[in-house]
């Protein structure tokens, strides 16, 4: 009897240690929040005034990413990376399907993402799994698989070779009274250590 109890305790301890290991490795908690946008490609200077103009550009750059900004993110595997841009936001988005709509008291918010594979490996994932939205009260909301009239949805099975890009809408269902504050995106279905965050 004592022998069985010891085995059971050892097994329980092993499971707990394994769970802790998984949590530490990549639980989707985002060990690093990336919110500093990449410099815009149009920020080039004319003539020889280079350094001073560049310094002015960098001081004028926004502190936190917002709609229209691009964040450079890394995945869990070496050589995996994306440039992710929140292109547009459609609040109170209309359903593209007359038989499917938000639940009573809720509304849909569509976010159009552009993903560009900047890594050396093929990017293969369901991007909707890595996206979340939060309101100004700190409540978090996941995605819903819905088509909206704003445009085509992001594919649920994206494969991009290095240098390739994709564009599509991701839909969130939130209470009508909620004020959307941020949207986040992480590679590897949200399990990557880097999580990008945009202010809405």
Short mmCIF file of C-alpha atoms in Angstrom, two decimals:
data_model
loop_
_atom_site.label_atom_id
_atom_site.label_comp_id
_atom_site.label_asym_id
_atom_site.label_seq_id
_atom_site.Cartn_x
_atom_site.Cartn_y
_atom_site.Cartn_z
CA UNK A 1 0.00 0.00 0.00
CA UNK A 2 2.82 2.38 0.98
CA UNK A 3 4.65 1.41 -2.24
CA UNK A 4 1.59 2.33 -4.38
CA UNK A 5 1.18 5.67 -2.57
CA UNK A 6 4.84 6.52 -3.23
CA UNK A 7 4.46 5.71 -6.93
CA UNK A 8 1.31 7.83 -7.13
CA UNK A 9 3.06 10.77 -5.38
CA UNK A 10 6.09 10.44 -7.67
CA UNK A 11 3.85 10.42 -10.76
CA UNK A 12 1.92 13.46 -9.51
CA UNK A 13 5.19 15.33 -8.85
CA UNK A 14 6.46 14.44 -12.35
CA UNK A 15 3.26 15.81 -13.94
CA UNK A 16 3.53 19.02 -11.89
CA UNK A 17 7.18 19.50 -12.90
CA UNK A 18 6.31 18.87 -16.59
CA UNK A 19 3.48 21.42 -16.38
CA UNK A 20 5.83 23.98 -14.82
CA UNK A 21 8.34 23.33 -17.60
CA UNK A 22 5.70 23.89 -20.28
CA UNK A 23 4.57 27.09 -18.57
CA UNK A 24 8.12 28.41 -18.48
CA UNK A 25 8.88 27.46 -22.09
CA UNK A 26 5.94 29.08 -23.81
CA UNK A 27 2.49 29.40 -22.34
CA UNK A 28 1.30 32.17 -24.59
CA UNK A 29 1.78 34.62 -21.72
CA UNK A 30 4.24 36.60 -23.83
CA UNK A 31 7.48 36.96 -21.89
CA UNK A 32 8.27 39.99 -24.04
CA UNK A 33 5.70 42.53 -25.21
CA UNK A 34 6.83 44.24 -28.44
CA UNK A 35 5.15 47.62 -28.95
CA UNK A 36 7.85 49.76 -30.56
CA UNK A 37 6.96 50.17 -34.26
CA UNK A 38 9.44 49.74 -37.07
CA UNK A 39 10.58 52.94 -38.79
CA UNK A 40 8.48 53.82 -41.81
CA UNK A 41 10.15 53.12 -45.16
CA UNK A 42 9.28 56.67 -46.27
CA UNK A 43 11.50 58.17 -43.56
CA UNK A 44 14.37 58.80 -45.98
CA UNK A 45 16.29 62.02 -46.10
CA UNK A 46 17.31 64.10 -49.07
CA UNK A 47 20.78 65.54 -49.56
CA UNK A 48 23.56 65.25 -47.00
CA UNK A 49 21.74 66.26 -43.81
CA UNK A 50 21.48 62.57 -42.87
CA UNK A 51 22.20 62.17 -39.15
CA UNK A 52 20.35 65.24 -37.86
CA UNK A 53 17.25 64.47 -39.94
CA UNK A 54 17.34 60.82 -38.83
CA UNK A 55 17.57 61.93 -35.18
CA UNK A 56 14.55 64.18 -35.65
CA UNK A 57 12.63 61.29 -37.28
CA UNK A 58 13.42 58.93 -34.39
CA UNK A 59 12.42 61.48 -31.74
CA UNK A 60 9.14 62.06 -33.60
CA UNK A 61 8.44 58.31 -33.86
CA UNK A 62 5.49 57.13 -31.75
CA UNK A 63 6.35 55.45 -28.45
CA UNK A 64 3.76 52.72 -28.88
CA UNK A 65 2.44 50.97 -31.97
CA UNK A 66 -0.99 51.98 -33.23
CA UNK A 67 -3.16 51.27 -36.30
CA UNK A 68 -0.95 51.46 -39.41
CA UNK A 69 2.26 50.50 -37.59
CA UNK A 70 4.40 47.41 -38.17
CA UNK A 71 5.99 45.28 -35.45
CA UNK A 72 8.85 42.82 -36.05
CA UNK A 73 8.14 39.55 -34.21
CA UNK A 74 10.07 36.33 -33.73
CA UNK A 75 8.70 32.82 -33.42
CA UNK A 76 9.82 29.97 -31.16
CA UNK A 77 12.09 28.40 -33.80
CA UNK A 78 15.35 30.00 -34.88
CA UNK A 79 14.88 31.59 -38.29
CA UNK A 80 11.15 32.25 -37.91
CA UNK A 81 9.96 35.86 -38.01
CA UNK A 82 7.14 38.11 -39.21
CA UNK A 83 6.56 41.78 -39.84
CA UNK A 84 2.98 42.25 -38.59
CA UNK A 85 0.94 45.35 -39.42
CA UNK A 86 -2.48 46.33 -38.09
CA UNK A 87 -3.76 47.92 -41.30
CA UNK A 88 -7.35 48.92 -40.40
CA UNK A 89 -9.96 48.50 -37.68
CA UNK A 90 -13.71 48.16 -38.33
CA UNK A 91 -15.69 48.74 -35.13
CA UNK A 92 -19.26 47.43 -35.09
CA UNK A 93 -18.42 45.35 -38.16
CA UNK A 94 -21.34 43.99 -40.17
CA UNK A 95 -21.70 40.26 -40.79
CA UNK A 96 -21.21 39.01 -44.33
CA UNK A 97 -23.64 36.16 -43.54
CA UNK A 98 -27.30 36.98 -42.87
CA UNK A 99 -27.61 33.90 -40.62
CA UNK A 100 -24.62 34.66 -38.37
CA UNK A 101 -24.34 37.70 -36.10
CA UNK A 102 -22.94 38.67 -32.68
CA UNK A 103 -24.82 37.48 -29.60
CA UNK A 104 -27.33 39.89 -28.08
CA UNK A 105 -25.51 42.67 -26.23
CA UNK A 106 -22.29 42.15 -28.17
CA UNK A 107 -20.70 43.61 -31.29
CA UNK A 108 -17.94 42.56 -33.68
CA UNK A 109 -14.69 44.45 -34.15
CA UNK A 110 -12.69 43.54 -37.25
CA UNK A 111 -8.91 44.05 -37.39
CA UNK A 112 -7.13 43.76 -40.73
CA UNK A 113 -3.66 42.24 -40.30
CA UNK A 114 -0.87 42.04 -42.85
CA UNK A 115 1.78 39.37 -42.23
CA UNK A 116 5.13 39.34 -44.06
CA UNK A 117 7.48 36.41 -43.56
CA UNK A 118 10.86 37.96 -42.69
CA UNK A 119 12.37 34.67 -41.54
CA UNK A 120 14.36 32.00 -43.33
CA UNK A 121 11.75 29.27 -42.78
CA UNK A 122 8.24 28.72 -44.11
CA UNK A 123 5.64 30.30 -41.79
CA UNK A 124 2.75 27.89 -41.23
CA UNK A 125 0.06 28.69 -38.66
CA UNK A 126 -3.53 29.71 -37.97
CA UNK A 127 -2.98 33.43 -37.25
CA UNK A 128 -6.41 33.87 -35.61
CA UNK A 129 -5.22 31.66 -32.73
CA UNK A 130 -2.50 34.17 -31.85
CA UNK A 131 -4.72 37.29 -31.76
CA UNK A 132 -6.47 38.80 -28.72
CA UNK A 133 -8.20 42.07 -27.91
CA UNK A 134 -8.46 43.87 -24.55
CA UNK A 135 -10.74 46.68 -23.45
CA UNK A 136 -9.93 49.63 -21.17
CA UNK A 137 -11.05 47.55 -18.16
CA UNK A 138 -8.48 44.85 -18.89
CA UNK A 139 -11.01 42.27 -20.10
CA UNK A 140 -9.61 40.06 -22.89
CA UNK A 141 -11.51 38.71 -25.87
CA UNK A 142 -10.65 35.99 -28.35
CA UNK A 143 -11.51 35.71 -32.02
CA UNK A 144 -14.63 34.39 -33.74
CA UNK A 145 -14.62 32.71 -37.14
CA UNK A 146 -16.83 35.15 -38.99
CA UNK A 147 -16.96 36.89 -42.36
CA UNK A 148 -17.56 40.64 -42.32
CA UNK A 149 -18.51 43.05 -45.10
CA UNK A 150 -15.25 45.04 -44.62
CA UNK A 151 -13.34 42.45 -46.67
CA UNK A 152 -11.94 38.91 -46.90
CA UNK A 153 -11.13 37.07 -43.67
CA UNK A 154 -7.64 35.96 -42.71
CA UNK A 155 -7.19 32.32 -43.72
CA UNK A 156 -7.25 29.79 -40.88
CA UNK A 157 -4.34 27.94 -42.52
CA UNK A 158 -1.62 30.33 -43.68
CA UNK A 159 1.61 29.13 -45.29
CA UNK A 160 4.15 31.76 -46.35
CA UNK A 161 7.57 31.16 -47.85
CA UNK A 162 10.28 33.67 -46.86
CA UNK A 163 9.42 37.10 -48.28
CA UNK A 164 5.75 36.24 -48.96
CA UNK A 165 2.83 38.10 -47.37
CA UNK A 166 -0.86 37.72 -46.59
CA UNK A 167 -3.67 40.13 -45.70
CA UNK A 168 -6.99 39.47 -44.01
CA UNK A 169 -9.54 40.44 -41.38
CA UNK A 170 -9.64 38.88 -37.90
CA UNK A 171 -12.91 39.31 -35.98
CA UNK A 172 -13.37 39.76 -32.21
CA UNK A 173 -16.68 39.63 -30.32
CA UNK A 174 -16.89 42.15 -27.47
CA UNK A 175 -19.69 43.62 -25.34
CA UNK A 176 -21.36 46.70 -26.85
CA UNK A 177 -20.35 48.77 -23.81
CA UNK A 178 -16.64 47.82 -24.00
CA UNK A 179 -14.09 50.34 -25.28
CA UNK A 180 -11.40 48.47 -27.23
CA UNK A 181 -7.94 49.45 -25.95
CA UNK A 182 -5.36 47.09 -27.45
CA UNK A 183 -4.99 44.22 -29.89
CA UNK A 184 -2.17 41.69 -29.57
CA UNK A 185 -0.65 39.10 -31.90
CA UNK A 186 1.86 36.33 -31.31
CA UNK A 187 3.42 33.78 -33.63
CA UNK A 188 3.06 30.03 -33.08
CA UNK A 189 -0.66 30.43 -32.25
CA UNK A 190 0.24 32.90 -29.50
CA UNK A 191 2.79 30.65 -27.79
CA UNK A 192 5.88 32.56 -28.95
CA UNK A 193 7.73 34.53 -26.29
CA UNK A 194 7.30 37.79 -28.22
CA UNK A 195 3.79 39.23 -28.32
CA UNK A 196 3.10 42.33 -30.42
CA UNK A 197 0.74 44.96 -29.02
CA UNK A 198 -1.03 47.84 -30.79
CA UNK A 199 -2.99 50.64 -29.12
CA UNK A 200 -6.44 51.17 -30.65
#
